[in-house]
């Protein structure tokens, strides 16, 4: 049992409130996942620039001279914004892969949480309210975001095992459920060149969608194919640079509810995650159908 939340803003005037609204939704789902929590925020991007979010168990040591060390190796300017155990590295977009390789040498203890033009991911072990406070999630702004509260079943309670998982540029996934064919699929995806760093079944789901999109599928098409190719019980909420998607397996035993107004589309594992959203009393509220793909894009 885990808790999922998601919010896709249609009304740009709400963007400064995205972090606050998602934080409230996340904390409401605490009893569905008290051991770790995470959030992905899609904020403003800059053409030609990339953001890489990294996590460290020793942030004081790892982040102290990271900007200077990385800039020297890459031969270009990179800046670092530290946020508790995470840091957001800003660098030229064409240096993103080189930066991954450089970080493995410069700071082998760092883990890359996400990269892309707009995405930032923050996740840690602990109660959702404590994770949210550590990263000042309520102060973040953006156009859309997804979050997760975890009750571990498939792997240990670690930062690496927390959601969201990102396996492609500006892509991420949160998941409630259990994939039964993740071991065989992990081997196939790694053979196809996909980067999978944990034993968590959700990361395999994320890598599967990233692989399908790498092969030319749209987000909607990737989600549709997941219905046939992934075994088990799952509710997925997916984020991309411009969009937000939802799919449930054909049995749909994991709870889910959605709401839509002229201002936003929202997702929650339970309706109580949505009750404080503006205009929720007049929203169209429904339960997503089994084996049906929903997605929105800007």
PDB file of C-alpha atoms in Angstrom:
ATOM      1  CA  UNK A   1       0.000   0.000   0.000  1.00  0.00           C
ATOM      2  CA  UNK A   2       1.389   3.372  -1.078  1.00  0.00           C
ATOM      3  CA  UNK A   3      -0.011   6.830  -1.672  1.00  0.00           C
ATOM      4  CA  UNK A   4       0.162   8.659  -5.001  1.00  0.00           C
ATOM      5  CA  UNK A   5      -0.677  12.262  -5.795  1.00  0.00           C
ATOM      6  CA  UNK A   6      -0.403  14.310  -8.958  1.00  0.00           C
ATOM      7  CA  UNK A   7      -1.345  17.773 -10.103  1.00  0.00           C
ATOM      8  CA  UNK A   8      -1.357  19.186 -13.650  1.00  0.00           C
ATOM      9  CA  UNK A   9      -2.082  22.912 -13.816  1.00  0.00           C
ATOM     10  CA  UNK A  10      -4.047  24.407 -16.682  1.00  0.00           C
ATOM     11  CA  UNK A  11      -4.158  27.840 -15.032  1.00  0.00           C
ATOM     12  CA  UNK A  12      -0.688  29.426 -15.041  1.00  0.00           C
ATOM     13  CA  UNK A  13      -1.677  31.760 -12.191  1.00  0.00           C
ATOM     14  CA  UNK A  14      -1.621  28.722  -9.868  1.00  0.00           C
ATOM     15  CA  UNK A  15       1.987  27.784 -10.695  1.00  0.00           C
ATOM     16  CA  UNK A  16       3.500  29.560  -7.644  1.00  0.00           C
ATOM     17  CA  UNK A  17       1.206  27.400  -5.481  1.00  0.00           C
ATOM     18  CA  UNK A  18       2.035  24.038  -7.052  1.00  0.00           C
ATOM     19  CA  UNK A  19       4.480  22.984  -4.328  1.00  0.00           C
ATOM     20  CA  UNK A  20       2.139  23.992  -1.523  1.00  0.00           C
ATOM     21  CA  UNK A  21      -0.809  22.131  -3.034  1.00  0.00           C
ATOM     22  CA  UNK A  22       1.215  18.991  -3.741  1.00  0.00           C
ATOM     23  CA  UNK A  23       2.736  19.061  -0.249  1.00  0.00           C
ATOM     24  CA  UNK A  24      -0.717  19.140   1.349  1.00  0.00           C
ATOM     25  CA  UNK A  25      -1.828  16.250  -0.864  1.00  0.00           C
ATOM     26  CA  UNK A  26       1.332  14.278  -0.042  1.00  0.00           C
ATOM     27  CA  UNK A  27       1.051  14.681   3.717  1.00  0.00           C
ATOM     28  CA  UNK A  28      -2.602  13.609   3.596  1.00  0.00           C
ATOM     29  CA  UNK A  29      -1.425  10.251   2.208  1.00  0.00           C
ATOM     30  CA  UNK A  30       0.985   9.602   5.121  1.00  0.00           C
ATOM     31  CA  UNK A  31      -0.865   6.586   6.487  1.00  0.00           C
ATOM     32  CA  UNK A  32      -0.612   4.922   3.083  1.00  0.00           C
ATOM     33  CA  UNK A  33       3.181   5.271   3.095  1.00  0.00           C
ATOM     34  CA  UNK A  34       5.017   6.430   6.239  1.00  0.00           C
ATOM     35  CA  UNK A  35       8.544   5.170   5.514  1.00  0.00           C
ATOM     36  CA  UNK A  36       9.659   7.485   2.685  1.00  0.00           C
ATOM     37  CA  UNK A  37       8.344  10.144   0.345  1.00  0.00           C
ATOM     38  CA  UNK A  38       9.280  12.014  -2.782  1.00  0.00           C
ATOM     39  CA  UNK A  39       8.107  14.581  -5.248  1.00  0.00           C
ATOM     40  CA  UNK A  40       8.898  15.562  -8.833  1.00  0.00           C
ATOM     41  CA  UNK A  41       8.366  19.190  -9.812  1.00  0.00           C
ATOM     42  CA  UNK A  42       8.359  20.490 -13.372  1.00  0.00           C
ATOM     43  CA  UNK A  43       9.497  24.084 -13.095  1.00  0.00           C
ATOM     44  CA  UNK A  44      10.690  26.668 -15.565  1.00  0.00           C
ATOM     45  CA  UNK A  45      13.385  25.580 -17.971  1.00  0.00           C
ATOM     46  CA  UNK A  46      15.943  27.431 -20.046  1.00  0.00           C
ATOM     47  CA  UNK A  47      16.611  26.592 -23.656  1.00  0.00           C
ATOM     48  CA  UNK A  48      19.936  24.855 -24.067  1.00  0.00           C
ATOM     49  CA  UNK A  49      20.328  24.226 -20.323  1.00  0.00           C
ATOM     50  CA  UNK A  50      19.751  21.083 -18.286  1.00  0.00           C
ATOM     51  CA  UNK A  51      19.110  20.427 -14.614  1.00  0.00           C
ATOM     52  CA  UNK A  52      20.492  17.359 -12.874  1.00  0.00           C
ATOM     53  CA  UNK A  53      19.286  16.543  -9.373  1.00  0.00           C
ATOM     54  CA  UNK A  54      21.704  14.478  -7.282  1.00  0.00           C
ATOM     55  CA  UNK A  55      21.557  13.028  -3.765  1.00  0.00           C
ATOM     56  CA  UNK A  56      24.327  12.414  -1.245  1.00  0.00           C
ATOM     57  CA  UNK A  57      24.605  10.720   2.130  1.00  0.00           C
ATOM     58  CA  UNK A  58      27.401  13.219   2.897  1.00  0.00           C
ATOM     59  CA  UNK A  59      26.191  16.467   1.342  1.00  0.00           C
ATOM     60  CA  UNK A  60      28.584  18.787   3.198  1.00  0.00           C
ATOM     61  CA  UNK A  61      31.577  16.979   1.729  1.00  0.00           C
ATOM     62  CA  UNK A  62      30.165  16.138  -1.682  1.00  0.00           C
ATOM     63  CA  UNK A  63      28.624  19.521  -2.511  1.00  0.00           C
ATOM     64  CA  UNK A  64      31.318  21.842  -1.124  1.00  0.00           C
ATOM     65  CA  UNK A  65      33.412  22.250  -4.287  1.00  0.00           C
ATOM     66  CA  UNK A  66      31.231  20.321  -6.710  1.00  0.00           C
ATOM     67  CA  UNK A  67      30.562  23.271  -9.029  1.00  0.00           C
ATOM     68  CA  UNK A  68      34.244  24.062  -9.443  1.00  0.00           C
ATOM     69  CA  UNK A  69      35.312  20.432  -9.825  1.00  0.00           C
ATOM     70  CA  UNK A  70      32.616  19.598 -12.354  1.00  0.00           C
ATOM     71  CA  UNK A  71      33.169  22.798 -14.361  1.00  0.00           C
ATOM     72  CA  UNK A  72      36.878  22.011 -14.637  1.00  0.00           C
ATOM     73  CA  UNK A  73      36.249  18.507 -15.993  1.00  0.00           C
ATOM     74  CA  UNK A  74      33.503  19.578 -18.405  1.00  0.00           C
ATOM     75  CA  UNK A  75      35.314  22.676 -19.603  1.00  0.00           C
ATOM     76  CA  UNK A  76      32.219  24.802 -19.109  1.00  0.00           C
ATOM     77  CA  UNK A  77      30.365  26.553 -16.321  1.00  0.00           C
ATOM     78  CA  UNK A  78      28.164  24.455 -14.016  1.00  0.00           C
ATOM     79  CA  UNK A  79      26.391  25.789 -10.936  1.00  0.00           C
ATOM     80  CA  UNK A  80      25.173  23.858  -7.901  1.00  0.00           C
ATOM     81  CA  UNK A  81      22.187  24.676  -5.681  1.00  0.00           C
ATOM     82  CA  UNK A  82      22.240  22.540  -2.525  1.00  0.00           C
ATOM     83  CA  UNK A  83      18.921  21.548  -0.938  1.00  0.00           C
ATOM     84  CA  UNK A  84      19.563  19.431   2.173  1.00  0.00           C
ATOM     85  CA  UNK A  85      20.780  16.001   0.946  1.00  0.00           C
ATOM     86  CA  UNK A  86      20.073  16.925  -2.683  1.00  0.00           C
ATOM     87  CA  UNK A  87      21.611  19.405  -5.088  1.00  0.00           C
ATOM     88  CA  UNK A  88      20.421  20.726  -8.431  1.00  0.00           C
ATOM     89  CA  UNK A  89      23.213  21.122 -10.976  1.00  0.00           C
ATOM     90  CA  UNK A  90      22.654  23.577 -13.822  1.00  0.00           C
ATOM     91  CA  UNK A  91      24.751  22.946 -16.935  1.00  0.00           C
ATOM     92  CA  UNK A  92      24.601  23.039 -20.746  1.00  0.00           C
ATOM     93  CA  UNK A  93      22.140  20.435 -22.060  1.00  0.00           C
ATOM     94  CA  UNK A  94      24.748  18.871 -24.346  1.00  0.00           C
ATOM     95  CA  UNK A  95      26.957  18.143 -21.325  1.00  0.00           C
ATOM     96  CA  UNK A  96      24.392  16.078 -19.379  1.00  0.00           C
ATOM     97  CA  UNK A  97      25.766  12.629 -20.277  1.00  0.00           C
ATOM     98  CA  UNK A  98      29.349  13.809 -19.821  1.00  0.00           C
ATOM     99  CA  UNK A  99      28.374  15.134 -16.402  1.00  0.00           C
ATOM    100  CA  UNK A 100      27.032  11.724 -15.349  1.00  0.00           C
ATOM    101  CA  UNK A 101      30.330  10.120 -16.246  1.00  0.00           C
ATOM    102  CA  UNK A 102      32.306  12.872 -14.529  1.00  0.00           C
ATOM    103  CA  UNK A 103      30.258  12.611 -11.333  1.00  0.00           C
ATOM    104  CA  UNK A 104      30.939   8.877 -11.142  1.00  0.00           C
ATOM    105  CA  UNK A 105      34.638   9.725 -10.961  1.00  0.00           C
ATOM    106  CA  UNK A 106      34.512  12.947  -8.942  1.00  0.00           C
ATOM    107  CA  UNK A 107      31.841  11.947  -6.419  1.00  0.00           C
ATOM    108  CA  UNK A 108      31.224   8.179  -6.534  1.00  0.00           C
ATOM    109  CA  UNK A 109      28.834   8.451  -3.580  1.00  0.00           C
ATOM    110  CA  UNK A 110      26.388  10.675  -5.453  1.00  0.00           C
ATOM    111  CA  UNK A 111      23.198   9.277  -6.957  1.00  0.00           C
ATOM    112  CA  UNK A 112      21.514  10.990  -9.879  1.00  0.00           C
ATOM    113  CA  UNK A 113      17.800  11.422  -9.144  1.00  0.00           C
ATOM    114  CA  UNK A 114      16.788  13.048 -12.443  1.00  0.00           C
ATOM    115  CA  UNK A 115      17.943  15.119 -15.370  1.00  0.00           C
ATOM    116  CA  UNK A 116      16.231  17.217 -18.015  1.00  0.00           C
ATOM    117  CA  UNK A 117      15.290  20.745 -18.873  1.00  0.00           C
ATOM    118  CA  UNK A 118      12.504  21.135 -16.296  1.00  0.00           C
ATOM    119  CA  UNK A 119      12.367  18.229 -13.823  1.00  0.00           C
ATOM    120  CA  UNK A 120      13.669  18.227 -10.253  1.00  0.00           C
ATOM    121  CA  UNK A 121      13.185  15.223  -7.947  1.00  0.00           C
ATOM    122  CA  UNK A 122      13.542  15.270  -4.161  1.00  0.00           C
ATOM    123  CA  UNK A 123      13.047  12.107  -2.111  1.00  0.00           C
ATOM    124  CA  UNK A 124      14.190  10.697   1.219  1.00  0.00           C
ATOM    125  CA  UNK A 125      13.278   8.234   3.938  1.00  0.00           C
ATOM    126  CA  UNK A 126      11.039   9.500   6.732  1.00  0.00           C
ATOM    127  CA  UNK A 127       7.509  10.743   7.237  1.00  0.00           C
ATOM    128  CA  UNK A 128       6.126  12.785   4.328  1.00  0.00           C
ATOM    129  CA  UNK A 129       5.769  15.901   6.474  1.00  0.00           C
ATOM    130  CA  UNK A 130       9.436  15.685   7.473  1.00  0.00           C
ATOM    131  CA  UNK A 131      10.620  15.066   3.913  1.00  0.00           C
ATOM    132  CA  UNK A 132       8.524  18.001   2.705  1.00  0.00           C
ATOM    133  CA  UNK A 133       9.995  20.279   5.370  1.00  0.00           C
ATOM    134  CA  UNK A 134      13.600  19.243   4.659  1.00  0.00           C
ATOM    135  CA  UNK A 135      13.294  20.285   1.023  1.00  0.00           C
ATOM    136  CA  UNK A 136      10.877  23.227   1.481  1.00  0.00           C
ATOM    137  CA  UNK A 137       8.606  21.571  -1.047  1.00  0.00           C
ATOM    138  CA  UNK A 138       5.725  23.937  -0.308  1.00  0.00           C
ATOM    139  CA  UNK A 139       7.746  26.889  -1.654  1.00  0.00           C
ATOM    140  CA  UNK A 140       8.332  25.302  -5.075  1.00  0.00           C
ATOM    141  CA  UNK A 141       6.552  26.459  -8.204  1.00  0.00           C
ATOM    142  CA  UNK A 142       5.885  24.780 -11.530  1.00  0.00           C
ATOM    143  CA  UNK A 143       3.360  23.637 -14.088  1.00  0.00           C
ATOM    144  CA  UNK A 144       2.856  20.052 -12.896  1.00  0.00           C
ATOM    145  CA  UNK A 145       4.217  17.520 -10.458  1.00  0.00           C
ATOM    146  CA  UNK A 146       3.718  14.094  -8.914  1.00  0.00           C
ATOM    147  CA  UNK A 147       4.416  12.680  -5.472  1.00  0.00           C
ATOM    148  CA  UNK A 148       4.538   9.407  -3.572  1.00  0.00           C
ATOM    149  CA  UNK A 149       4.410   8.120  -0.016  1.00  0.00           C
ATOM    150  CA  UNK A 150       5.893   4.642   0.302  1.00  0.00           C
ATOM    151  CA  UNK A 151       5.140   1.563   2.346  1.00  0.00           C
ATOM    152  CA  UNK A 152       7.967  -0.714   1.238  1.00  0.00           C
ATOM    153  CA  UNK A 153       7.066  -4.195  -0.003  1.00  0.00           C
ATOM    154  CA  UNK A 154       9.458  -5.004  -2.865  1.00  0.00           C
ATOM    155  CA  UNK A 155      12.749  -3.601  -1.545  1.00  0.00           C
ATOM    156  CA  UNK A 156      14.388  -2.033   1.507  1.00  0.00           C
ATOM    157  CA  UNK A 157      13.525   1.358   2.982  1.00  0.00           C
ATOM    158  CA  UNK A 158      16.220   3.494   1.388  1.00  0.00           C
ATOM    159  CA  UNK A 159      16.450   6.761  -0.490  1.00  0.00           C
ATOM    160  CA  UNK A 160      17.212   4.786  -3.632  1.00  0.00           C
ATOM    161  CA  UNK A 161      14.012   2.771  -3.165  1.00  0.00           C
ATOM    162  CA  UNK A 162      11.806   5.828  -2.750  1.00  0.00           C
ATOM    163  CA  UNK A 163       9.687   7.196  -5.596  1.00  0.00           C
ATOM    164  CA  UNK A 164       9.562   8.986  -8.051  1.00  0.00           C
ATOM    165  CA  UNK A 165      11.897   7.096 -10.374  1.00  0.00           C
ATOM    166  CA  UNK A 166      13.372   8.822 -13.401  1.00  0.00           C
ATOM    167  CA  UNK A 167      14.932   6.779 -16.213  1.00  0.00           C
ATOM    168  CA  UNK A 168      14.791   9.308 -19.042  1.00  0.00           C
ATOM    169  CA  UNK A 169      15.235  13.032 -19.510  1.00  0.00           C
ATOM    170  CA  UNK A 170      12.296  14.914 -17.965  1.00  0.00           C
ATOM    171  CA  UNK A 171      10.492  11.608 -17.337  1.00  0.00           C
ATOM    172  CA  UNK A 172       9.402  10.087 -14.032  1.00  0.00           C
ATOM    173  CA  UNK A 173       6.987   7.579 -12.546  1.00  0.00           C
ATOM    174  CA  UNK A 174       5.246   6.869  -9.246  1.00  0.00           C
ATOM    175  CA  UNK A 175       3.527   3.543  -8.664  1.00  0.00           C
ATOM    176  CA  UNK A 176       1.163   1.826  -6.289  1.00  0.00           C
ATOM    177  CA  UNK A 177       1.186  -1.932  -6.691  1.00  0.00           C
ATOM    178  CA  UNK A 178       3.571  -4.757  -7.506  1.00  0.00           C
ATOM    179  CA  UNK A 179       5.013  -5.918 -10.824  1.00  0.00           C
ATOM    180  CA  UNK A 180       5.516  -9.683 -10.982  1.00  0.00           C
ATOM    181  CA  UNK A 181       7.668  -9.790 -14.146  1.00  0.00           C
ATOM    182  CA  UNK A 182      10.133  -7.064 -13.160  1.00  0.00           C
ATOM    183  CA  UNK A 183      13.167  -9.358 -12.905  1.00  0.00           C
ATOM    184  CA  UNK A 184      12.938 -10.687 -16.462  1.00  0.00           C
ATOM    185  CA  UNK A 185      12.000  -7.273 -17.814  1.00  0.00           C
ATOM    186  CA  UNK A 186      14.936  -5.644 -15.977  1.00  0.00           C
ATOM    187  CA  UNK A 187      17.338  -7.974 -17.791  1.00  0.00           C
ATOM    188  CA  UNK A 188      15.781  -7.212 -21.173  1.00  0.00           C
ATOM    189  CA  UNK A 189      15.797  -3.463 -20.624  1.00  0.00           C
ATOM    190  CA  UNK A 190      19.403  -3.418 -19.423  1.00  0.00           C
ATOM    191  CA  UNK A 191      20.354  -5.402 -22.530  1.00  0.00           C
ATOM    192  CA  UNK A 192      18.600  -2.712 -24.577  1.00  0.00           C
ATOM    193  CA  UNK A 193      20.814  -0.065 -22.961  1.00  0.00           C
ATOM    194  CA  UNK A 194      18.420   1.275 -20.334  1.00  0.00           C
ATOM    195  CA  UNK A 195      19.968   2.517 -17.079  1.00  0.00           C
ATOM    196  CA  UNK A 196      18.382   0.701 -14.083  1.00  0.00           C
ATOM    197  CA  UNK A 197      20.211   1.156 -10.792  1.00  0.00           C
ATOM    198  CA  UNK A 198      18.000  -0.456  -8.138  1.00  0.00           C
ATOM    199  CA  UNK A 199      16.143  -3.716  -7.547  1.00  0.00           C
ATOM    200  CA  UNK A 200      12.860  -1.831  -7.162  1.00  0.00           C
ATOM    201  CA  UNK A 201      10.071  -3.001  -9.468  1.00  0.00           C
ATOM    202  CA  UNK A 202       8.895   0.577 -10.009  1.00  0.00           C
ATOM    203  CA  UNK A 203      12.188   1.592 -11.601  1.00  0.00           C
ATOM    204  CA  UNK A 204      11.652  -1.209 -14.104  1.00  0.00           C
ATOM    205  CA  UNK A 205       8.217   0.220 -14.916  1.00  0.00           C
ATOM    206  CA  UNK A 206       9.760   3.654 -15.409  1.00  0.00           C
ATOM    207  CA  UNK A 207      12.525   2.243 -17.623  1.00  0.00           C
ATOM    208  CA  UNK A 208       9.982   0.342 -19.692  1.00  0.00           C
ATOM    209  CA  UNK A 209       8.076   3.545 -20.453  1.00  0.00           C
ATOM    210  CA  UNK A 210      11.300   5.449 -21.179  1.00  0.00           C
ATOM    211  CA  UNK A 211      12.409   2.665 -23.525  1.00  0.00           C
ATOM    212  CA  UNK A 212       9.097   2.719 -25.409  1.00  0.00           C
ATOM    213  CA  UNK A 213       9.307   6.495 -25.803  1.00  0.00           C
ATOM    214  CA  UNK A 214      12.945   6.227 -26.879  1.00  0.00           C
ATOM    215  CA  UNK A 215      11.735   3.873 -29.606  1.00  0.00           C
ATOM    216  CA  UNK A 216       9.304   6.519 -30.853  1.00  0.00           C
ATOM    217  CA  UNK A 217       6.116   5.960 -28.852  1.00  0.00           C
ATOM    218  CA  UNK A 218       4.173   8.838 -27.378  1.00  0.00           C
ATOM    219  CA  UNK A 219       3.473   8.820 -23.645  1.00  0.00           C
ATOM    220  CA  UNK A 220      -0.058   7.617 -24.373  1.00  0.00           C
ATOM    221  CA  UNK A 221       1.187   4.792 -26.599  1.00  0.00           C
ATOM    222  CA  UNK A 222       3.781   3.740 -24.026  1.00  0.00           C
ATOM    223  CA  UNK A 223       1.146   3.594 -21.315  1.00  0.00           C
ATOM    224  CA  UNK A 224      -1.173   1.584 -23.560  1.00  0.00           C
ATOM    225  CA  UNK A 225       1.529  -1.002 -24.282  1.00  0.00           C
ATOM    226  CA  UNK A 226       2.301  -1.302 -20.558  1.00  0.00           C
ATOM    227  CA  UNK A 227      -1.152  -2.795 -20.033  1.00  0.00           C
ATOM    228  CA  UNK A 228      -0.132  -5.868 -22.072  1.00  0.00           C
ATOM    229  CA  UNK A 229       3.585  -6.048 -21.281  1.00  0.00           C
ATOM    230  CA  UNK A 230       3.624  -5.531 -17.499  1.00  0.00           C
ATOM    231  CA  UNK A 231       2.291  -8.268 -15.219  1.00  0.00           C
ATOM    232  CA  UNK A 232       0.896  -7.571 -11.768  1.00  0.00           C
ATOM    233  CA  UNK A 233      -1.191  -4.907 -10.109  1.00  0.00           C
ATOM    234  CA  UNK A 234      -0.356  -1.290 -10.787  1.00  0.00           C
ATOM    235  CA  UNK A 235      -1.547   2.248 -10.840  1.00  0.00           C
ATOM    236  CA  UNK A 236       0.956   4.499 -12.597  1.00  0.00           C
ATOM    237  CA  UNK A 237       1.159   8.282 -12.617  1.00  0.00           C
ATOM    238  CA  UNK A 238       3.758   9.511 -15.074  1.00  0.00           C
ATOM    239  CA  UNK A 239       5.347  12.894 -15.665  1.00  0.00           C
ATOM    240  CA  UNK A 240       7.038  14.160 -18.818  1.00  0.00           C
ATOM    241  CA  UNK A 241       8.388  17.574 -19.792  1.00  0.00           C
ATOM    242  CA  UNK A 242       4.984  18.700 -21.035  1.00  0.00           C
ATOM    243  CA  UNK A 243       2.546  16.133 -19.736  1.00  0.00           C
ATOM    244  CA  UNK A 244       0.937  14.034 -17.071  1.00  0.00           C
ATOM    245  CA  UNK A 245      -0.478  10.523 -17.572  1.00  0.00           C
ATOM    246  CA  UNK A 246      -2.376   7.885 -15.590  1.00  0.00           C
ATOM    247  CA  UNK A 247      -3.026   4.191 -16.212  1.00  0.00           C
ATOM    248  CA  UNK A 248      -4.320   1.300 -14.107  1.00  0.00           C
ATOM    249  CA  UNK A 249      -3.946  -2.409 -14.789  1.00  0.00           C
ATOM    250  CA  UNK A 250      -6.955  -4.368 -16.132  1.00  0.00           C
ATOM    251  CA  UNK A 251      -8.067  -5.510 -12.677  1.00  0.00           C
ATOM    252  CA  UNK A 252      -7.585  -2.065 -11.082  1.00  0.00           C
ATOM    253  CA  UNK A 253      -7.561  -3.237  -7.466  1.00  0.00           C
ATOM    254  CA  UNK A 254      -5.433  -0.295  -6.327  1.00  0.00           C
ATOM    255  CA  UNK A 255      -7.511   2.758  -5.363  1.00  0.00           C
ATOM    256  CA  UNK A 256      -7.469   5.892  -7.503  1.00  0.00           C
ATOM    257  CA  UNK A 257      -9.535   9.026  -7.960  1.00  0.00           C
ATOM    258  CA  UNK A 258      -9.238  11.988 -10.312  1.00  0.00           C
ATOM    259  CA  UNK A 259     -10.680  15.482 -10.423  1.00  0.00           C
ATOM    260  CA  UNK A 260     -10.745  18.066 -13.204  1.00  0.00           C
ATOM    261  CA  UNK A 261     -11.679  21.730 -13.315  1.00  0.00           C
ATOM    262  CA  UNK A 262     -10.879  24.580 -15.681  1.00  0.00           C
ATOM    263  CA  UNK A 263      -7.781  25.200 -13.541  1.00  0.00           C
ATOM    264  CA  UNK A 264      -6.228  21.754 -13.036  1.00  0.00           C
ATOM    265  CA  UNK A 265      -6.323  17.973 -13.263  1.00  0.00           C
ATOM    266  CA  UNK A 266      -5.570  16.169 -10.002  1.00  0.00           C
ATOM    267  CA  UNK A 267      -4.922  12.576  -8.988  1.00  0.00           C
ATOM    268  CA  UNK A 268      -4.991  10.943  -5.560  1.00  0.00           C
ATOM    269  CA  UNK A 269      -4.997   7.419  -4.215  1.00  0.00           C
ATOM    270  CA  UNK A 270      -7.971   8.560  -2.161  1.00  0.00           C
ATOM    271  CA  UNK A 271     -10.384  11.476  -2.459  1.00  0.00           C
ATOM    272  CA  UNK A 272      -9.210  12.969   0.836  1.00  0.00           C
ATOM    273  CA  UNK A 273      -5.936  13.908  -0.897  1.00  0.00           C
ATOM    274  CA  UNK A 274      -7.915  16.309  -3.105  1.00  0.00           C
ATOM    275  CA  UNK A 275     -10.295  17.947  -0.644  1.00  0.00           C
ATOM    276  CA  UNK A 276      -8.261  21.137  -0.088  1.00  0.00           C
ATOM    277  CA  UNK A 277      -7.759  21.943  -3.766  1.00  0.00           C
ATOM    278  CA  UNK A 278      -9.446  25.143  -4.987  1.00  0.00           C
ATOM    279  CA  UNK A 279     -12.833  24.555  -6.576  1.00  0.00           C
ATOM    280  CA  UNK A 280     -12.915  20.862  -5.685  1.00  0.00           C
ATOM    281  CA  UNK A 281     -16.577  21.142  -4.692  1.00  0.00           C
ATOM    282  CA  UNK A 282     -17.541  21.809  -8.315  1.00  0.00           C
ATOM    283  CA  UNK A 283     -14.910  19.606  -9.984  1.00  0.00           C
ATOM    284  CA  UNK A 284     -15.696  16.629 -12.179  1.00  0.00           C
ATOM    285  CA  UNK A 285     -14.600  13.712  -9.984  1.00  0.00           C
ATOM    286  CA  UNK A 286     -14.271  10.142 -11.209  1.00  0.00           C
ATOM    287  CA  UNK A 287     -12.466   6.843 -10.713  1.00  0.00           C
ATOM    288  CA  UNK A 288     -10.099   6.046 -13.597  1.00  0.00           C
ATOM    289  CA  UNK A 289     -11.296   3.048 -15.585  1.00  0.00           C
ATOM    290  CA  UNK A 290      -9.223  -0.159 -15.687  1.00  0.00           C
ATOM    291  CA  UNK A 291      -6.840  -0.571 -18.650  1.00  0.00           C
ATOM    292  CA  UNK A 292      -7.586   2.974 -19.807  1.00  0.00           C
ATOM    293  CA  UNK A 293      -4.970   5.634 -20.493  1.00  0.00           C
ATOM    294  CA  UNK A 294      -5.518   9.229 -19.433  1.00  0.00           C
ATOM    295  CA  UNK A 295      -3.074  12.005 -20.264  1.00  0.00           C
ATOM    296  CA  UNK A 296      -2.900  15.747 -20.571  1.00  0.00           C
ATOM    297  CA  UNK A 297      -0.213  17.992 -22.031  1.00  0.00           C
ATOM    298  CA  UNK A 298       0.545  21.699 -22.264  1.00  0.00           C
TER     299      UNK A 298
END
